[in-house]
Amino acid sequence: MEWITDSRILIVGLGLMGGSYAKALKRLGFHVTAIDTDPAAIDFALSHHLVDRGFTQAEPQVISESDAVIFALYPTVFRRWIGENQQYFHPGTMLTDVTGVKSCVVYDIQSMLRPGVEFIPAHPMAGRERSGVQASDDKIFRGANYIVTPTDKNTPEGIEWCKGLGRILGFEHIAVMSPEEHDQMIGFVSQLTHCIAVSLMTCTDNAHLAEYTGDSFRDLTRIARINDLMWSELFLMNKQELLRQMDIFLREFRTLRDLLETEDRDALREKMRLSTRRREQFDVEPR
């Protein structure tokens, strides 16, 4: 399947990501249908023209007529939904997702699917601190990274199809890696950073911090305004890798603390120079 505008797209889950996908695809001219158990999410998407049709239940007819299905569900809900509804996909249907963990989900989903239906997992590395379809905005994809995490059950055509989705949505860089490589990487660049932000906000009960802080603290803790239901599930499903990354961070933080305690200015400055050099790799303006 190619990304042509007469394709019928179904989005399951209308939170921030599902709503942002819907907004982008509707703007590009696709026919977009959504399923979400929250009537308010469906009503918002319809009234703001994010979707053409919306349903609060998994209607077999709606599923069977879809050419592509994008899942924006929590991992456990995603697995359950596939188990209950995969029989309605017609042969040739292409599936992808936005799930933040992969190895504990992807293989289960692929093993459930009927023949002729292909699931190509992906992870859009974009978001904002607010959640819900009301916060959806397809501008978050511009200049962002998009990761495709295929397995040996995926076809070259399916992988290219999934990469094509990333391109039409406006992602700047599209990478391909295994589900295991993804989970290792995401444990560091996303989950660990959220852990640090949460810890910063919970290590003091000073109710007046907002009156004193500057941009540095605000920047560091922006993601501490967190969806506890989703992120606790992601943390637990990637537990071993996240624990490993937390232990590495704790050792590095302890090293920095010891350099301060012993007043080793030269070593402190070298740490800061190393940090500066590595951070410069991120300071490239998106095209």
mmCIF file of C-alpha atoms in Angstrom:
data_model
loop_
_atom_site.group_PDB
_atom_site.id
_atom_site.type_symbol
_atom_site.label_atom_id
_atom_site.label_comp_id
_atom_site.label_asym_id
_atom_site.label_seq_id
_atom_site.Cartn_x
_atom_site.Cartn_y
_atom_site.Cartn_z
ATOM 1 C CA MET A 1 0.000 0.000 0.000
ATOM 2 C CA GLU A 2 1.207 3.470 -0.885
ATOM 3 C CA TRP A 3 0.352 6.658 0.936
ATOM 4 C CA ILE A 4 -2.242 7.940 -1.532
ATOM 5 C CA THR A 5 -5.009 10.248 -0.397
ATOM 6 C CA ASP A 6 -7.866 7.886 -1.229
ATOM 7 C CA SER A 7 -6.545 5.475 1.422
ATOM 8 C CA ARG A 8 -8.875 5.031 4.382
ATOM 9 C CA ILE A 9 -7.024 5.503 7.648
ATOM 10 C CA LEU A 10 -8.249 4.290 11.032
ATOM 11 C CA ILE A 11 -6.712 5.683 14.222
ATOM 12 C CA VAL A 12 -7.364 3.738 17.416
ATOM 13 C CA GLY A 13 -6.826 5.954 20.449
ATOM 14 C CA LEU A 14 -7.356 9.721 20.385
ATOM 15 C CA GLY A 15 -4.917 11.107 22.883
ATOM 16 C CA LEU A 16 -2.190 13.598 22.111
ATOM 17 C CA MET A 17 -0.429 11.389 19.566
ATOM 18 C CA GLY A 18 -3.521 9.872 17.980
ATOM 19 C CA GLY A 19 -5.069 13.298 17.655
ATOM 20 C CA SER A 20 -1.899 14.787 16.186
ATOM 21 C CA TYR A 21 -1.658 11.973 13.625
ATOM 22 C CA ALA A 22 -5.322 12.539 12.751
ATOM 23 C CA LYS A 23 -4.827 16.271 12.315
ATOM 24 C CA ALA A 24 -1.821 15.791 10.030
ATOM 25 C CA LEU A 25 -3.423 13.092 7.886
ATOM 26 C CA LYS A 26 -6.740 14.959 7.577
ATOM 27 C CA ARG A 27 -4.852 18.084 6.487
ATOM 28 C CA LEU A 28 -3.078 15.994 3.834
ATOM 29 C CA GLY A 29 -6.409 14.891 2.399
ATOM 30 C CA PHE A 30 -6.817 11.380 3.805
ATOM 31 C CA HIS A 31 -10.151 9.998 4.967
ATOM 32 C CA VAL A 32 -9.607 9.553 8.712
ATOM 33 C CA THR A 33 -11.761 7.540 11.086
ATOM 34 C CA ALA A 34 -11.108 7.222 14.809
ATOM 35 C CA ILE A 35 -12.083 4.865 17.588
ATOM 36 C CA ASP A 36 -11.812 5.932 21.221
ATOM 37 C CA THR A 37 -13.794 4.790 24.242
ATOM 38 C CA ASP A 38 -14.115 8.386 25.478
ATOM 39 C CA PRO A 39 -17.119 10.101 23.838
ATOM 40 C CA ALA A 40 -15.673 13.512 24.701
ATOM 41 C CA ALA A 41 -12.511 12.738 22.703
ATOM 42 C CA ILE A 42 -14.588 11.712 19.680
ATOM 43 C CA ASP A 43 -16.799 14.791 19.990
ATOM 44 C CA PHE A 44 -13.765 17.074 20.168
ATOM 45 C CA ALA A 45 -12.116 15.443 17.148
ATOM 46 C CA LEU A 46 -15.287 15.723 15.077
ATOM 47 C CA SER A 47 -16.070 19.303 16.063
ATOM 48 C CA HIS A 48 -12.491 20.401 15.312
ATOM 49 C CA HIS A 49 -12.390 18.503 12.009
ATOM 50 C CA LEU A 50 -9.557 16.194 13.043
ATOM 51 C CA VAL A 51 -11.453 13.167 11.751
ATOM 52 C CA ASP A 52 -14.229 12.408 9.283
ATOM 53 C CA ARG A 53 -15.933 9.801 11.473
ATOM 54 C CA GLY A 54 -15.638 8.713 15.076
ATOM 55 C CA PHE A 55 -16.785 5.707 17.109
ATOM 56 C CA THR A 56 -16.602 4.734 20.780
ATOM 57 C CA GLN A 57 -16.520 1.003 20.070
ATOM 58 C CA ALA A 58 -14.502 -1.260 17.801
ATOM 59 C CA GLU A 59 -17.007 -1.590 14.979
ATOM 60 C CA PRO A 60 -16.152 -4.609 12.770
ATOM 61 C CA GLN A 61 -17.297 -2.848 9.592
ATOM 62 C CA VAL A 62 -15.140 0.190 10.324
ATOM 63 C CA ILE A 63 -12.097 -2.000 10.957
ATOM 64 C CA SER A 64 -12.600 -4.178 7.899
ATOM 65 C CA GLU A 65 -12.907 -1.249 5.475
ATOM 66 C CA SER A 66 -9.689 0.430 6.642
ATOM 67 C CA ASP A 67 -6.547 0.274 4.498
ATOM 68 C CA ALA A 68 -4.230 1.275 7.335
ATOM 69 C CA VAL A 69 -4.632 1.335 11.104
ATOM 70 C CA ILE A 70 -2.542 3.453 13.466
ATOM 71 C CA PHE A 71 -2.610 2.441 17.129
ATOM 72 C CA ALA A 72 -2.119 5.129 19.775
ATOM 73 C CA LEU A 73 -2.900 2.982 22.809
ATOM 74 C CA TYR A 74 -1.146 2.043 26.016
ATOM 75 C CA PRO A 75 0.810 -1.201 25.490
ATOM 76 C CA THR A 76 -1.454 -3.494 27.531
ATOM 77 C CA VAL A 77 -4.588 -2.047 25.928
ATOM 78 C CA PHE A 78 -2.982 -2.410 22.501
ATOM 79 C CA ARG A 79 -2.335 -6.129 22.993
ATOM 80 C CA ARG A 80 -5.843 -6.729 24.286
ATOM 81 C CA TRP A 81 -7.433 -4.780 21.403
ATOM 82 C CA ILE A 82 -5.559 -6.806 18.794
ATOM 83 C CA GLY A 83 -6.524 -10.072 20.481
ATOM 84 C CA GLU A 84 -10.186 -9.098 20.434
ATOM 85 C CA ASN A 85 -10.408 -7.529 16.965
ATOM 86 C CA GLN A 86 -7.654 -8.734 14.651
ATOM 87 C CA GLN A 87 -10.042 -11.067 12.825
ATOM 88 C CA TYR A 88 -11.750 -8.031 11.254
ATOM 89 C CA PHE A 89 -8.716 -6.790 9.313
ATOM 90 C CA HIS A 90 -8.998 -7.492 5.621
ATOM 91 C CA PRO A 91 -5.978 -9.038 3.827
ATOM 92 C CA GLY A 92 -3.445 -6.378 2.927
ATOM 93 C CA THR A 93 -4.212 -4.106 5.864
ATOM 94 C CA MET A 94 -1.135 -2.322 7.159
ATOM 95 C CA LEU A 95 -0.759 -1.573 10.875
ATOM 96 C CA THR A 96 1.605 0.649 12.798
ATOM 97 C CA ASP A 97 1.714 2.263 16.227
ATOM 98 C CA VAL A 98 3.214 4.983 18.415
ATOM 99 C CA THR A 99 4.026 2.806 21.438
ATOM 100 C CA GLY A 100 6.950 3.919 23.607
ATOM 101 C CA VAL A 101 8.219 0.400 24.376
ATOM 102 C CA LYS A 102 8.742 -2.286 21.776
ATOM 103 C CA SER A 103 10.301 -5.665 22.587
ATOM 104 C CA CYS A 104 7.631 -6.546 25.169
ATOM 105 C CA VAL A 105 4.809 -5.679 22.752
ATOM 106 C CA VAL A 106 5.846 -6.079 19.106
ATOM 107 C CA TYR A 107 6.394 -9.835 19.012
ATOM 108 C CA ASP A 108 3.118 -10.516 20.823
ATOM 109 C CA ILE A 109 1.166 -8.377 18.365
ATOM 110 C CA GLN A 110 2.787 -9.921 15.305
ATOM 111 C CA SER A 111 2.140 -13.447 16.570
ATOM 112 C CA MET A 112 -1.590 -12.726 16.941
ATOM 113 C CA LEU A 113 -2.234 -11.363 13.465
ATOM 114 C CA ARG A 114 -4.013 -13.277 10.753
ATOM 115 C CA PRO A 115 -2.054 -13.986 7.543
ATOM 116 C CA GLY A 116 -1.870 -11.109 5.067
ATOM 117 C CA VAL A 117 -1.909 -8.388 7.733
ATOM 118 C CA GLU A 118 1.396 -6.694 8.542
ATOM 119 C CA PHE A 119 2.282 -4.743 11.678
ATOM 120 C CA ILE A 120 5.296 -2.461 11.298
ATOM 121 C CA PRO A 121 6.090 -0.928 14.692
ATOM 122 C CA ALA A 122 7.219 2.681 14.971
ATOM 123 C CA HIS A 123 7.835 5.329 17.597
ATOM 124 C CA PRO A 124 7.432 9.058 16.879
ATOM 125 C CA MET A 125 9.901 10.889 19.111
ATOM 126 C CA ALA A 126 7.651 13.884 19.561
ATOM 127 C CA GLY A 127 5.258 15.104 22.201
ATOM 128 C CA ARG A 128 4.510 17.789 24.701
ATOM 129 C CA GLU A 129 3.884 18.007 28.416
ATOM 130 C CA ARG A 130 0.102 18.100 28.001
ATOM 131 C CA SER A 131 -1.985 15.039 27.157
ATOM 132 C CA GLY A 132 -5.318 14.369 25.499
ATOM 133 C CA VAL A 133 -6.721 15.065 22.064
ATOM 134 C CA GLN A 134 -7.336 18.678 23.096
ATOM 135 C CA ALA A 135 -3.558 19.176 23.079
ATOM 136 C CA SER A 136 -3.036 17.583 19.649
ATOM 137 C CA ASP A 137 -0.861 19.513 17.214
ATOM 138 C CA ASP A 138 0.818 18.135 14.101
ATOM 139 C CA LYS A 139 3.518 20.811 14.353
ATOM 140 C CA ILE A 140 5.227 18.622 16.971
ATOM 141 C CA PHE A 141 6.405 16.316 14.164
ATOM 142 C CA ARG A 142 8.371 18.978 12.318
ATOM 143 C CA GLY A 143 12.090 18.523 12.858
ATOM 144 C CA ALA A 144 11.500 15.521 15.144
ATOM 145 C CA ASN A 145 12.846 11.961 14.936
ATOM 146 C CA TYR A 146 10.843 8.900 13.889
ATOM 147 C CA ILE A 147 11.978 5.349 14.652
ATOM 148 C CA VAL A 148 10.855 2.221 12.804
ATOM 149 C CA THR A 149 11.503 -1.025 14.716
ATOM 150 C CA PRO A 150 10.878 -3.970 12.374
ATOM 151 C CA THR A 151 11.398 -7.666 13.036
ATOM 152 C CA ASP A 152 12.116 -10.563 10.694
ATOM 153 C CA LYS A 153 8.351 -10.863 10.157
ATOM 154 C CA ASN A 154 8.282 -7.543 8.322
ATOM 155 C CA THR A 155 8.657 -7.180 4.585
ATOM 156 C CA PRO A 156 10.893 -4.592 2.874
ATOM 157 C CA GLU A 157 7.720 -3.103 1.373
ATOM 158 C CA GLY A 158 6.119 -2.813 4.791
ATOM 159 C CA ILE A 159 9.161 -1.109 6.258
ATOM 160 C CA GLU A 160 9.227 1.405 3.403
ATOM 161 C CA TRP A 161 5.508 2.006 3.878
ATOM 162 C CA CYS A 162 6.075 2.831 7.538
ATOM 163 C CA LYS A 163 9.010 5.104 6.734
ATOM 164 C CA GLY A 164 6.787 6.798 4.178
ATOM 165 C CA LEU A 165 4.314 7.632 6.929
ATOM 166 C CA GLY A 166 7.068 9.334 8.883
ATOM 167 C CA ARG A 167 8.032 11.358 5.829
ATOM 168 C CA ILE A 168 4.535 12.615 4.998
ATOM 169 C CA LEU A 169 3.942 13.547 8.637
ATOM 170 C CA GLY A 170 6.978 15.828 8.460
ATOM 171 C CA PHE A 171 9.559 14.083 10.613
ATOM 172 C CA GLU A 172 13.113 15.304 10.030
ATOM 173 C CA HIS A 173 15.049 12.089 10.607
ATOM 174 C CA ILE A 174 13.848 8.514 10.169
ATOM 175 C CA ALA A 175 15.847 5.716 11.790
ATOM 176 C CA VAL A 176 15.484 1.927 11.701
ATOM 177 C CA MET A 177 16.529 -0.299 14.605
ATOM 178 C CA SER A 178 15.479 -3.517 16.292
ATOM 179 C CA PRO A 179 12.898 -3.483 19.105
ATOM 180 C CA GLU A 180 15.670 -4.361 21.582
ATOM 181 C CA GLU A 181 17.933 -1.532 20.383
ATOM 182 C CA HIS A 182 14.989 0.825 20.617
ATOM 183 C CA ASP A 183 14.241 -0.111 24.223
ATOM 184 C CA GLN A 184 17.864 0.336 25.240
ATOM 185 C CA MET A 185 18.037 3.740 23.609
ATOM 186 C CA ILE A 186 14.648 4.897 24.883
ATOM 187 C CA GLY A 187 15.556 3.852 28.410
ATOM 188 C CA PHE A 188 18.268 6.505 28.322
ATOM 189 C CA VAL A 189 17.034 9.390 26.173
ATOM 190 C CA SER A 190 13.403 9.360 27.284
ATOM 191 C CA GLN A 191 12.584 7.274 30.320
ATOM 192 C CA LEU A 192 15.657 8.214 32.369
ATOM 193 C CA THR A 193 15.138 11.901 31.607
ATOM 194 C CA HIS A 194 11.562 11.677 32.830
ATOM 195 C CA CYS A 195 12.797 9.974 36.008
ATOM 196 C CA ILE A 196 15.253 12.803 36.606
ATOM 197 C CA ALA A 197 12.599 15.470 36.021
ATOM 198 C CA VAL A 198 10.184 13.751 38.415
ATOM 199 C CA SER A 199 12.912 13.435 41.061
ATOM 200 C CA LEU A 200 13.761 17.118 40.801
ATOM 201 C CA MET A 201 10.144 18.049 41.420
ATOM 202 C CA THR A 202 9.660 15.623 44.306
ATOM 203 C CA CYS A 203 12.883 16.226 46.250
ATOM 204 C CA THR A 204 11.570 19.437 47.827
ATOM 205 C CA ASP A 205 8.134 20.580 48.960
ATOM 206 C CA ASN A 206 8.947 24.292 48.614
ATOM 207 C CA ALA A 207 5.688 25.727 47.288
ATOM 208 C CA HIS A 208 7.339 28.979 46.177
ATOM 209 C CA LEU A 209 9.872 27.622 43.682
ATOM 210 C CA ALA A 210 8.065 29.198 40.748
ATOM 211 C CA GLU A 211 8.734 32.618 42.274
ATOM 212 C CA TYR A 212 12.504 32.112 42.284
ATOM 213 C CA THR A 213 13.503 29.888 39.380
ATOM 214 C CA GLY A 214 14.895 30.816 35.999
ATOM 215 C CA ASP A 215 14.798 29.109 32.644
ATOM 216 C CA SER A 216 17.274 26.358 33.536
ATOM 217 C CA PHE A 217 15.025 24.774 36.153
ATOM 218 C CA ARG A 218 11.933 25.236 34.001
ATOM 219 C CA ASP A 219 13.662 23.600 31.011
ATOM 220 C CA LEU A 220 14.903 20.667 33.087
ATOM 221 C CA THR A 221 11.503 19.977 34.640
ATOM 222 C CA ARG A 222 9.156 20.660 31.696
ATOM 223 C CA ILE A 223 8.496 16.916 31.301
ATOM 224 C CA ALA A 224 7.824 16.462 35.029
ATOM 225 C CA ARG A 225 4.212 17.369 34.253
ATOM 226 C CA ILE A 226 3.644 13.735 33.454
ATOM 227 C CA ASN A 227 0.858 11.311 32.525
ATOM 228 C CA ASP A 228 1.315 8.945 35.473
ATOM 229 C CA LEU A 229 -0.874 6.174 34.039
ATOM 230 C CA MET A 230 1.026 5.951 30.754
ATOM 231 C CA TRP A 231 4.555 6.537 32.016
ATOM 232 C CA SER A 232 4.320 4.132 34.968
ATOM 233 C CA GLU A 233 3.282 1.442 32.485
ATOM 234 C CA LEU A 234 6.152 2.302 30.134
ATOM 235 C CA PHE A 235 8.662 2.279 33.003
ATOM 236 C CA LEU A 236 7.508 -1.110 34.261
ATOM 237 C CA MET A 237 7.453 -2.676 30.797
ATOM 238 C CA ASN A 238 11.045 -1.571 30.219
ATOM 239 C CA LYS A 239 12.067 -2.178 33.826
ATOM 240 C CA GLN A 240 15.415 -3.930 33.397
ATOM 241 C CA GLU A 241 16.776 -1.488 30.844
ATOM 242 C CA LEU A 242 15.569 1.548 32.786
ATOM 243 C CA LEU A 243 17.123 0.205 35.987
ATOM 244 C CA ARG A 244 20.411 -0.251 34.131
ATOM 245 C CA GLN A 245 20.323 3.320 32.858
ATOM 246 C CA MET A 246 19.418 4.654 36.316
ATOM 247 C CA ASP A 247 22.397 2.823 37.841
ATOM 248 C CA ILE A 248 24.736 4.308 35.223
ATOM 249 C CA PHE A 249 23.370 7.778 35.942
ATOM 250 C CA LEU A 250 23.711 7.320 39.706
ATOM 251 C CA ARG A 251 27.362 6.311 39.308
ATOM 252 C CA GLU A 252 28.059 9.339 37.125
ATOM 253 C CA PHE A 253 26.240 11.665 39.527
ATOM 254 C CA ARG A 254 28.208 10.195 42.428
ATOM 255 C CA THR A 255 31.448 10.857 40.547
ATOM 256 C CA LEU A 256 30.440 14.480 40.030
ATOM 257 C CA ARG A 257 29.509 14.813 43.684
ATOM 258 C CA ASP A 258 32.875 13.374 44.784
ATOM 259 C CA LEU A 259 34.764 15.798 42.538
ATOM 260 C CA LEU A 260 32.914 18.653 44.196
ATOM 261 C CA GLU A 261 33.527 17.314 47.690
ATOM 262 C CA THR A 262 37.270 16.995 47.062
ATOM 263 C CA GLU A 263 37.354 20.375 45.272
ATOM 264 C CA ASP A 264 38.942 18.858 42.172
ATOM 265 C CA ARG A 265 38.416 21.887 39.938
ATOM 266 C CA ASP A 266 40.374 20.504 36.968
ATOM 267 C CA ALA A 267 38.320 17.296 36.857
ATOM 268 C CA LEU A 268 35.085 19.244 37.285
ATOM 269 C CA ARG A 269 35.999 21.480 34.356
ATOM 270 C CA GLU A 270 36.871 18.467 32.209
ATOM 271 C CA LYS A 271 33.463 16.955 32.959
ATOM 272 C CA MET A 272 31.851 20.224 31.907
ATOM 273 C CA ARG A 273 33.910 20.428 28.710
ATOM 274 C CA LEU A 274 32.929 16.856 27.836
ATOM 275 C CA SER A 275 29.289 17.688 28.487
ATOM 276 C CA THR A 276 29.526 20.776 26.282
ATOM 277 C CA ARG A 277 31.115 18.866 23.401
ATOM 278 C CA ARG A 278 28.437 16.176 23.496
ATOM 279 C CA ARG A 279 25.572 18.665 23.795
ATOM 280 C CA GLU A 280 26.824 20.532 20.724
ATOM 281 C CA GLN A 281 25.765 17.523 18.638
ATOM 282 C CA PHE A 282 22.152 18.536 19.309
ATOM 283 C CA ASP A 283 22.571 22.197 18.389
ATOM 284 C CA VAL A 284 21.917 21.816 14.662
ATOM 285 C CA GLU A 285 18.981 23.822 13.405
ATOM 286 C CA PRO A 286 16.339 21.634 11.701
ATOM 287 C CA ARG A 287 15.923 22.183 7.984
#
